[in-house]
Coordinates of C-alpha atoms and ligand atoms in Angstrom, one line a residue:
M1 CA 0.0 0.0 0.1
S2 CA 0.7 3.4 -0.9
K3 CA 1.8 6.2 1.1
Y4 CA 3.1 9.6 1.2
L5 CA 5.4 11.1 3.4
I6 CA 5.1 14.8 3.6
N7 CA 7.1 17.8 5.4
G8 CA 5.6 20.5 6.6
G9 CA 5.6 24.5 6.7
K10 CA 5.7 25.0 3.3
P11 CA 3.1 27.5 2.2
L12 CA 1.4 26.6 -1.4
N13 CA 2.0 29.5 -4.4
G14 CA 1.1 28.9 -8.1
E15 CA -0.8 27.3 -10.2
I16 CA -3.0 23.5 -10.9
N17 CA -5.3 22.8 -13.5
I18 CA -8.7 21.8 -11.4
Q19 CA -10.0 17.8 -12.8
G20 CA -12.9 17.5 -14.0
A21 CA -15.3 16.8 -11.3
K22 CA -15.4 12.8 -10.3
N23 CA -18.8 13.0 -9.2
S24 CA -20.9 14.8 -12.1
V25 CA -18.1 11.8 -14.3
L26 CA -19.7 9.1 -12.5
P27 CA -22.9 9.9 -13.2
I28 CA -22.3 10.9 -17.2
L29 CA -20.4 7.4 -17.3
S30 CA -23.7 5.3 -16.7
A31 CA -26.0 8.2 -19.3
S32 CA -23.8 7.3 -21.6
L33 CA -25.5 4.1 -22.4
L34 CA -29.2 6.3 -22.7
T35 CA -27.9 5.9 -27.0
Q36 CA -26.8 3.2 -29.1
Q37 CA -24.1 5.8 -30.4
K38 CA -20.9 7.2 -29.7
V39 CA -20.1 9.1 -26.7
V40 CA -17.5 11.3 -26.0
I41 CA -16.6 13.3 -22.9
R42 CA -14.4 14.9 -22.1
N43 CA -12.5 16.8 -18.8
V44 CA -12.7 13.2 -17.2
P45 CA -10.2 12.6 -14.2
R46 CA -7.6 9.2 -14.3
L47 CA -9.9 8.5 -10.4
R48 CA -9.8 4.4 -9.6
D49 CA -13.4 5.7 -9.2
V50 CA -13.4 6.0 -12.9
D51 CA -11.0 3.2 -13.3
N52 CA -13.7 1.1 -11.4
M53 CA -17.0 2.4 -13.2
L54 CA -15.7 1.7 -16.6
K55 CA -14.4 -1.6 -15.8
I56 CA -18.1 -1.6 -15.3
L57 CA -19.4 -0.7 -18.1
K58 CA -16.7 -3.3 -19.9
N59 CA -17.6 -6.0 -17.6
L60 CA -21.4 -5.4 -19.4
G61 CA -20.5 -5.2 -23.1
V62 CA -19.4 -1.7 -23.8
D63 CA -16.6 -0.7 -25.1
Y64 CA -14.4 2.4 -24.9
Q65 CA -11.2 4.0 -24.8
F66 CA -9.9 6.4 -22.6
E67 CA -7.2 8.5 -23.2
D68 CA -6.2 12.5 -22.9
N69 CA -9.0 12.8 -20.2
V70 CA -10.6 12.0 -23.0
V71 CA -13.7 8.8 -22.9
V72 CA -15.1 7.2 -26.1
I73 CA -18.1 5.1 -25.6
T74 CA -19.1 2.9 -27.8
P75 CA -22.3 1.9 -26.1
S76 CA -23.8 0.0 -28.8
T77 CA -22.0 -2.7 -27.5
L78 CA -24.1 -3.2 -24.4
S79 CA -25.0 -7.1 -23.4
S80 CA -26.1 -7.1 -20.2
Y81 CA -28.0 -5.7 -17.1
E82 CA -26.1 -7.3 -14.2
I83 CA -24.2 -4.8 -12.4
P84 CA -20.4 -7.4 -11.6
S85 CA -21.2 -8.0 -8.1
G86 CA -16.9 -6.7 -6.8
L87 CA -17.1 -3.7 -8.7
A88 CA -20.2 -2.7 -7.7
R89 CA -19.0 -3.1 -3.6
E90 CA -16.3 -1.3 -4.4
L91 CA -18.4 1.3 -5.3
R92 CA -20.8 3.4 -5.2
S93 CA -21.8 5.1 -7.9
S94 CA -22.8 1.7 -9.2
I95 CA -26.0 1.8 -8.7
F96 CA -26.4 4.4 -10.3
L97 CA -26.3 2.7 -13.2
L98 CA -29.9 0.8 -12.4
G99 CA -31.3 4.1 -13.9
S100 CA -29.4 3.8 -17.4
V101 CA -29.6 -0.1 -17.7
L102 CA -33.1 -0.4 -16.6
A103 CA -33.8 2.6 -19.3
R104 CA -32.1 0.8 -22.1
E105 CA -32.6 -3.4 -21.2
K106 CA -35.7 -2.9 -19.1
R107 CA -34.0 -5.5 -16.4
A108 CA -31.0 -4.7 -14.3
K109 CA -29.3 -6.9 -11.7
V110 CA -27.3 -5.2 -9.1
A111 CA -25.3 -6.1 -6.3
Y112 CA -25.6 -3.3 -3.0
P113 CA -23.0 -0.7 -3.7
G114 CA -20.3 -0.2 -1.4
G115 CA -17.8 2.2 -1.6
C116 CA -16.3 4.5 1.1
D117 CA -17.2 3.9 4.7
I118 CA -18.6 6.4 5.9
G119 CA -22.2 5.5 6.7
L120 CA -24.6 2.9 6.5
R121 CA -25.3 4.3 2.6
P122 CA -28.7 2.5 1.8
I123 CA -30.0 2.6 -1.2
D124 CA -33.5 2.9 0.0
L125 CA -34.7 6.6 -1.3
H126 CA -33.5 4.1 -4.8
I127 CA -35.7 1.8 -4.3
K128 CA -38.6 3.1 -3.9
A129 CA -38.7 5.4 -6.4
L130 CA -37.9 3.4 -9.1
K131 CA -41.0 1.4 -7.6
E132 CA -43.1 4.1 -8.0
M133 CA -41.7 3.8 -11.3
G134 CA -43.3 1.0 -12.0
V135 CA -40.5 -0.8 -11.4
K136 CA -41.0 -4.4 -10.5
I137 CA -38.5 -4.6 -7.8
V138 CA -37.3 -8.3 -5.4
E139 CA -34.2 -8.0 -3.2
G140 CA -32.6 -10.8 -1.9
G141 CA -29.4 -12.4 -1.7
G142 CA -27.2 -9.0 -1.6
Y143 CA -29.1 -8.7 -4.6
V144 CA -30.6 -6.1 -6.5
Y145 CA -33.7 -7.6 -8.5
C146 CA -35.6 -5.0 -10.9
D147 CA -37.3 -5.1 -13.8
A148 CA -39.1 -1.8 -15.8
E149 CA -41.7 -3.2 -18.4
N150 CA -44.2 -2.1 -16.9
M151 CA -42.5 1.6 -16.5
E152 CA -44.6 4.1 -16.9
P153 CA -44.6 7.7 -16.1
S154 CA -45.0 9.8 -12.7
S155 CA -44.8 12.3 -10.2
I156 CA -42.0 11.3 -7.8
T157 CA -41.0 13.4 -4.5
L158 CA -37.9 11.8 -2.7
D159 CA -38.1 12.0 1.2
Y160 CA -34.6 12.6 1.5
P161 CA -33.2 14.8 -1.7
S162 CA -30.3 11.9 -2.1
V163 CA -27.9 12.8 -4.8
G164 CA -27.6 9.4 -6.2
A165 CA -31.6 8.9 -6.6
T166 CA -31.9 12.2 -8.3
E167 CA -29.5 10.9 -11.2
N168 CA -31.3 6.7 -11.2
V169 CA -34.6 8.8 -11.4
M170 CA -33.2 11.0 -14.2
L171 CA -31.6 8.4 -16.2
L172 CA -34.8 5.8 -16.0
A173 CA -37.3 8.6 -16.6
T174 CA -35.6 9.7 -20.0
A175 CA -36.6 6.0 -21.8
I176 CA -40.0 7.1 -20.8
D177 CA -42.4 7.9 -22.6
G178 CA -44.3 10.9 -21.2
V179 CA -43.6 13.4 -17.9
T180 CA -41.5 12.1 -14.9
T181 CA -41.2 15.1 -11.8
I182 CA -39.0 15.2 -9.3
A183 CA -40.1 17.0 -6.6
N184 CA -37.0 17.7 -3.2
S185 CA -34.5 16.6 -5.9
A186 CA -31.0 17.4 -5.1
E187 CA -29.6 20.5 -6.7
E188 CA -26.2 19.9 -6.9
P189 CA -24.4 21.6 -9.2
E190 CA -23.4 17.6 -10.1
I191 CA -27.1 16.4 -10.8
E192 CA -27.2 20.2 -13.5
D193 CA -23.9 18.3 -14.7
L194 CA -26.3 15.0 -15.8
Q195 CA -29.0 17.3 -17.1
N196 CA -26.8 19.4 -19.7
F197 CA -25.3 15.5 -20.2
I198 CA -28.9 14.5 -21.5
N199 CA -30.2 17.9 -23.1
A200 CA -26.8 17.4 -25.2
M201 CA -27.6 14.4 -26.3
G202 CA -31.7 15.0 -27.9
G203 CA -33.7 14.2 -23.8
E204 CA -35.6 16.9 -22.2
V205 CA -34.7 18.1 -18.6
S206 CA -35.3 20.6 -17.6
G207 CA -35.1 22.3 -13.2
A208 CA -31.6 21.2 -11.6
G209 CA -30.7 22.9 -9.7
T210 CA -33.6 23.2 -7.6
P211 CA -35.9 21.3 -6.2
F212 CA -38.4 20.1 -8.9
L213 CA -37.0 19.0 -12.1
K214 CA -38.9 17.9 -15.0
I215 CA -38.1 15.0 -17.8
K216 CA -40.0 14.3 -20.9
G217 CA -38.2 11.1 -21.9
G218 CA -39.9 8.4 -24.9
K219 CA -36.8 10.7 -27.5
P220 CA -34.0 7.3 -28.7
L221 CA -31.0 9.4 -27.6
K222 CA -28.2 10.9 -29.9
S223 CA -24.4 10.8 -30.1
V224 CA -22.8 13.5 -27.8
D225 CA -19.6 15.2 -27.3
Y226 CA -19.7 17.1 -23.5
T227 CA -16.9 18.5 -21.2
V228 CA -17.5 18.4 -17.9
M229 CA -17.3 20.6 -15.1
P230 CA -14.6 21.3 -12.8
D231 CA -14.6 19.3 -9.5
R232 CA -15.7 22.0 -6.7
I233 CA -14.2 19.3 -4.0
E234 CA -10.6 19.4 -5.0
A235 CA -11.4 23.3 -5.9
G236 CA -12.4 23.6 -2.1
T237 CA -9.8 21.5 -0.8
F238 CA -6.9 23.3 -2.2
I239 CA -8.5 26.8 -1.3
I240 CA -9.1 25.1 2.2
G241 CA -5.0 24.3 2.0
T242 CA -3.0 27.3 0.6
V243 CA -5.8 29.1 3.2
L244 CA -3.6 27.0 5.8
T245 CA -0.2 27.4 4.2
G246 CA -0.5 31.2 3.9
G247 CA 0.3 31.9 -0.1
E248 CA -1.3 32.6 -3.4
V249 CA -2.6 30.1 -5.3
L250 CA -4.2 30.1 -9.3
L251 CA -7.0 27.5 -9.8
K252 CA -7.5 27.5 -13.0
G253 CA -10.5 26.2 -14.5
A254 CA -12.7 26.4 -10.9
R255 CA -15.8 27.2 -10.7
A256 CA -16.5 29.8 -7.6
D257 CA -20.0 30.0 -7.9
H258 CA -20.3 26.1 -6.8
L259 CA -18.2 26.8 -3.6
N260 CA -20.5 30.0 -2.1
A261 CA -20.8 28.0 1.5
L262 CA -17.0 27.1 1.7
F263 CA -16.3 31.1 1.1
S264 CA -18.2 32.4 3.9
K265 CA -17.2 30.3 6.2
I266 CA -13.6 31.1 6.2
Q267 CA -14.1 34.9 5.3
K268 CA -12.9 35.5 8.5
W269 CA -9.5 34.1 8.0
D270 CA -6.9 36.2 6.5
C271 CA -7.4 35.2 2.7
K272 CA -9.2 36.8 -0.5
I273 CA -10.9 35.1 -3.0
E274 CA -10.9 36.0 -6.3
W275 CA -12.4 34.7 -9.3
S276 CA -12.5 35.1 -13.2
G277 CA -13.2 33.8 -16.5
G278 CA -13.7 30.6 -15.4
N279 CA -10.5 30.9 -12.6
I280 CA -9.5 31.5 -8.4
L281 CA -7.7 33.1 -7.2
V282 CA -7.0 32.5 -3.0
S283 CA -4.4 34.1 -1.8
A284 CA -3.9 33.7 2.4
S285 CA -0.9 35.3 5.0
G286 CA -1.3 31.7 7.0
K287 CA -2.5 33.9 9.8
R288 CA -4.8 31.9 12.0
G289 CA -8.7 33.1 12.0
E290 CA -12.0 32.3 13.3
L291 CA -15.2 29.2 12.2
G292 CA -17.5 29.3 14.6
I293 CA -20.3 26.5 13.9
I294 CA -20.1 24.7 10.8
E295 CA -22.6 21.7 9.8
T296 CA -23.0 19.9 6.2
K297 CA -26.2 20.2 4.5
P298 CA -26.9 19.3 1.2
Y299 CA -26.5 22.1 -2.0
P300 CA -26.1 24.5 -1.6
G301 CA -25.6 24.6 2.0
F302 CA -21.4 23.3 3.4
P303 CA -20.7 20.2 1.7
T304 CA -19.7 17.2 3.2
D305 CA -17.2 16.4 0.7
L306 CA -15.4 19.4 2.4
Q307 CA -16.1 18.7 5.9
A308 CA -12.6 17.0 6.5
E309 CA -11.1 19.0 5.7
I310 CA -13.0 21.8 7.0
C311 CA -12.0 19.9 10.8
V312 CA -7.7 21.0 9.4
L313 CA -8.7 24.6 9.5
G314 CA -10.7 23.7 12.8
A315 CA -7.5 22.7 14.1
V316 CA -6.4 25.5 14.4
A317 CA -8.1 28.0 14.4
N318 CA -8.8 30.7 17.6
G319 CA -10.9 29.7 19.7
S320 CA -13.5 26.7 19.4
T321 CA -14.6 25.5 16.6
M322 CA -18.0 23.2 16.2
I323 CA -18.6 21.2 13.3
V324 CA -22.1 19.5 12.2
E325 CA -21.4 15.7 9.4
N326 CA -25.3 15.3 9.4
L327 CA -25.4 13.6 6.0
F328 CA -23.3 10.5 6.9
E329 CA -23.2 8.9 10.7
T330 CA -19.6 7.8 10.2
R331 CA -18.2 10.4 8.4
Y332 CA -15.2 11.4 11.4
K333 CA -12.4 8.6 10.9
H334 CA -9.5 11.1 10.5
I335 CA -10.1 13.2 13.7
P336 CA -8.0 10.1 16.0
E337 CA -5.5 10.4 13.3
L338 CA -5.7 14.1 13.6
Q339 CA -5.2 13.5 17.5
K340 CA -2.5 11.3 16.8
M341 CA -0.8 15.6 15.0
G342 CA -2.2 17.0 18.4
A343 CA -5.6 18.5 17.4
Q344 CA -7.6 19.2 20.8
V345 CA -11.0 17.5 19.3
K346 CA -14.0 16.2 21.2
V347 CA -16.8 13.9 19.6
K348 CA -20.0 13.0 20.0
D349 CA -23.1 11.5 17.9
R350 CA -22.3 13.8 14.9
I351 CA -20.7 16.1 16.3
A352 CA -16.9 17.2 16.7
V353 CA -15.6 20.5 19.1
F354 CA -12.3 21.5 18.0
N355 CA -10.2 23.4 20.1
G356 CA -7.6 25.4 18.4
V357 CA -3.8 24.2 19.4
K358 CA -1.1 26.8 18.0
E359 CA 1.0 23.9 15.9
L360 CA 0.0 20.5 14.5
T361 CA 3.1 17.6 15.4
G362 CA 3.9 15.4 12.0
A363 CA 2.8 11.2 13.6
E364 CA 2.3 8.3 10.8
V365 CA -2.0 8.4 10.2
N366 CA -4.4 6.3 8.1
A367 CA -6.4 7.0 5.5
F368 CA -9.7 5.6 6.1
D369 CA -12.1 6.6 3.1
L370 CA -11.5 9.1 0.5
R371 CA -12.2 12.9 2.1
G372 CA -11.1 12.0 5.6
G373 CA -7.1 11.3 3.7
A374 CA -7.2 14.3 1.7
G375 CA -7.5 15.7 5.2
L376 CA -5.0 14.2 7.3
V377 CA -2.3 15.1 4.0
L378 CA -3.3 18.7 4.6
A379 CA -2.7 18.3 8.4
G380 CA 0.7 17.3 7.0
L381 CA 1.1 20.4 5.1
I382 CA 0.9 22.3 8.1
A383 CA 2.2 20.1 10.7
R384 CA 5.7 20.3 11.7
G385 CA 8.2 17.4 11.1
V386 CA 6.8 14.8 8.9
T387 CA 3.5 13.1 8.5
E388 CA 3.4 9.9 6.8
V389 CA -0.7 9.4 5.0
N390 CA -1.5 5.5 4.7
N391 CA -3.9 4.1 2.6
V392 CA -3.7 6.6 0.1
H393 CA -5.5 5.2 -3.0
F394 CA -8.8 5.7 -0.6
I395 CA -7.6 9.6 -1.7
E396 CA -6.7 8.8 -5.2
R397 CA -10.3 7.8 -5.9
G398 CA -11.5 11.5 -5.8
Y399 CA -7.8 13.2 -6.4
E400 CA -5.8 13.3 -9.9
D401 CA -2.7 13.3 -9.5
F402 CA -3.3 15.2 -6.2
D403 CA 0.8 14.3 -4.9
I404 CA 2.2 16.4 -7.1
K405 CA -0.2 19.1 -8.1
L406 CA 0.8 20.0 -4.0
R407 CA 4.8 19.6 -5.5
K408 CA 4.4 22.0 -7.8
L409 CA 2.3 24.5 -6.1
G410 CA 5.8 23.9 -3.2
A411 CA 4.5 21.4 -0.4
D412 CA 7.6 19.3 0.4
I413 CA 5.3 15.4 0.2
I414 CA 6.2 12.3 -1.8
K415 CA 5.2 9.0 -2.4
K416 CA 6.0 6.3 -1.2
Ligands
EPZ501 C1 -23.5 11.6 -3.6 O1 -23.1 10.6 -2.6 C2 -21.3 11.7 -3.8 N1 -21.3 10.6 -4.6 C3 -21.1 11.4 -2.4 O2 -19.7 12.6 -2.5 C4 -21.7 12.9 -1.6 O3 -20.8 12.8 0.3 C5 -23.2 12.6 -0.7 O4 -23.9 12.2 -3.3 C6 -23.2 14.3 -1.3 O5 -23.7 14.6 -1.2 C7 -21.0 11.0 -5.8 O6 -21.6 11.7 -6.5 C8 -20.5 8.8 -6.6 P1 -26.9 10.8 -1.6 P2 -24.2 9.4 -3.1 O7 -27.5 9.5 -2.6 O8 -25.3 9.4 -4.0 C9 -29.2 9.2 2.8 C10 -17.2 12.1 -2.1 O9 -16.4 11.5 -0.7 N2 -29.8 7.4 1.9 O10 -27.0 12.4 -1.4 O11 -24.6 8.2 -1.9 C11 -27.4 8.7 2.4 O12 -27.6 7.4 3.8 C12 -18.8 11.0 -2.1 O13 -17.1 12.4 -3.4 C13 -31.0 6.7 2.2 O14 -30.8 7.1 3.6 O15 -25.6 10.2 -1.5 C14 -26.7 10.2 3.0 O16 -26.8 10.3 4.9 C15 -18.6 10.4 -0.8 N3 -31.7 6.1 1.6 C16 -27.8 11.3 2.5 O17 -29.5 10.1 2.3 C17 -31.0 6.3 0.0 O18 -31.9 5.7 -1.0 C18 -26.8 11.6 1.8 O19 -26.9 10.1 0.5 C19 -29.6 7.1 -0.4 C20 -28.9 7.7 0.3

C-alpha cells in the first residue's frame, strides 16, 4: 500500500488545473448507456473510481477508450444487465447504473453498492422511487433484481434530496414516454451537469439546481461530445490548503459559484478569494482566523465532502470550532488521526468540537476514506516535522495527481 511523506511548513504558491468533477463523471458515464451512438466525454480525471466505473461498463459489454482525459464510449455493444458484484461493492456509483441499464434493457441486477465507509449508505430512496415508476423490484442475497417492463411516467417526491436517487430517476425517466417529475430533488451542481449531458443527447430535462425536476422522456437519445464541469471538491480542498499554509494559488478551470458555502466560512481568515474567467485566485497570509459552527447540508449548504478538510482549519483556528456532520453517520474516521497530530477535539455522535491549537505535529496517520485522507494530507502540510499518510489509494479514488499538484505548488510531499 502506498503512502505520502509530507514535510510540513511550506506555503503553497503557483497555479494548477482543476480536474473534471468526479461526481459528475460517474453518473455521466452511466448516462452514456442511454444512447446506442458514440459518446465522447472530455475533462475526465484519471481516478480509481473512474477506472472502476469503466471496468463495470466493460463487464456490461461496452467498449471504451480513455486517454488524455477523454473517454470515447461505444454503448451499442451493451450485452448484459447484470452489474458485476465485485466492482459494485467497490463503487457506490454503481447504483446509478440501475437507471440507465433499466432504460436500455428494461431489466437490471445489481449488488448492494459499496464505496467509502462513511455510513450505512442505504439505497431505500432509490428503490422507493423506481417502484413508484412501475419498476418491479425483488431484493435478495445481497442483490437487487429489477424489471421495468411496465415502467410509466410518474410524479416522484423524494423523502430526502438524495443525489444518487435523483440521478437514477433522471436516467430511467429519459426512456419513459411522457413527463416524469421529481420533487425534493438534489440541487447539487452535478445534477445540472447530468441534465446538460442528457439534453446534449437530445433529451428534455429541466429544473436542475432547483428542488423540482421535469424529465420529458421517450425520445431516442443521440451521439454527444461533452465536457465535464470542474470538480468543486478538489477546488475547495486546494483553497483550504492555501488558507492553512499561506501563499497564493491560481486554480485554473474552477467554478467559484459552486463554492459560496466554503467562502462564507473562511471569510474570518486573513485570505482573499477572487475569481474571473473560470479561474479562482486564493491568497492567504497563513494567519489563523475563526470558524465558529459548520453544519454540513445538501447543496447549497456546506458540502459534506469538504467536512474532513475544514476540520483541519478547525484544529488550528482561533477559539473553538463546532462541526456538525448531518449527512453521513460515520464520517469522522479522520479525527482520531488528527488527534495523533495534536488536535484537541471531542466527538459525540455527529458533532465534533475543536479547541484550536498553535500547531500540529507530524505523525504516522491512516486514511480510511477519500475525503478523510485528503484532510490528513492538508494537516501534514502545516504540521511541524514529517507526516506519513498511509492508504493513499483511498485518496486516489477522487484526486488526480494529488501529490504531484501539491509538489508543483511548493509542498514537500513524496509518494512511496
Ligand atoms: C453523492 O453520494 C456523492 N457521491 C458523495 O460524494 C456525496 O457525499 C453525497 O452525494 C452527498 O453530497 C457521488 O456522487 C458518486 P446521497 P450519494 O444519496 O448519492 C442517505 C465523495 O466523497 N440516503 O445524497 O450516495 C445517505 O445515507 C462522495 O465524493 C438514504 O438514506 O449521496 C446519506 O445520509 C462521498 N437512502 C444521505 O442520504 C438512499 O437511498 C445523502 O446521500 C440514498 C441516500
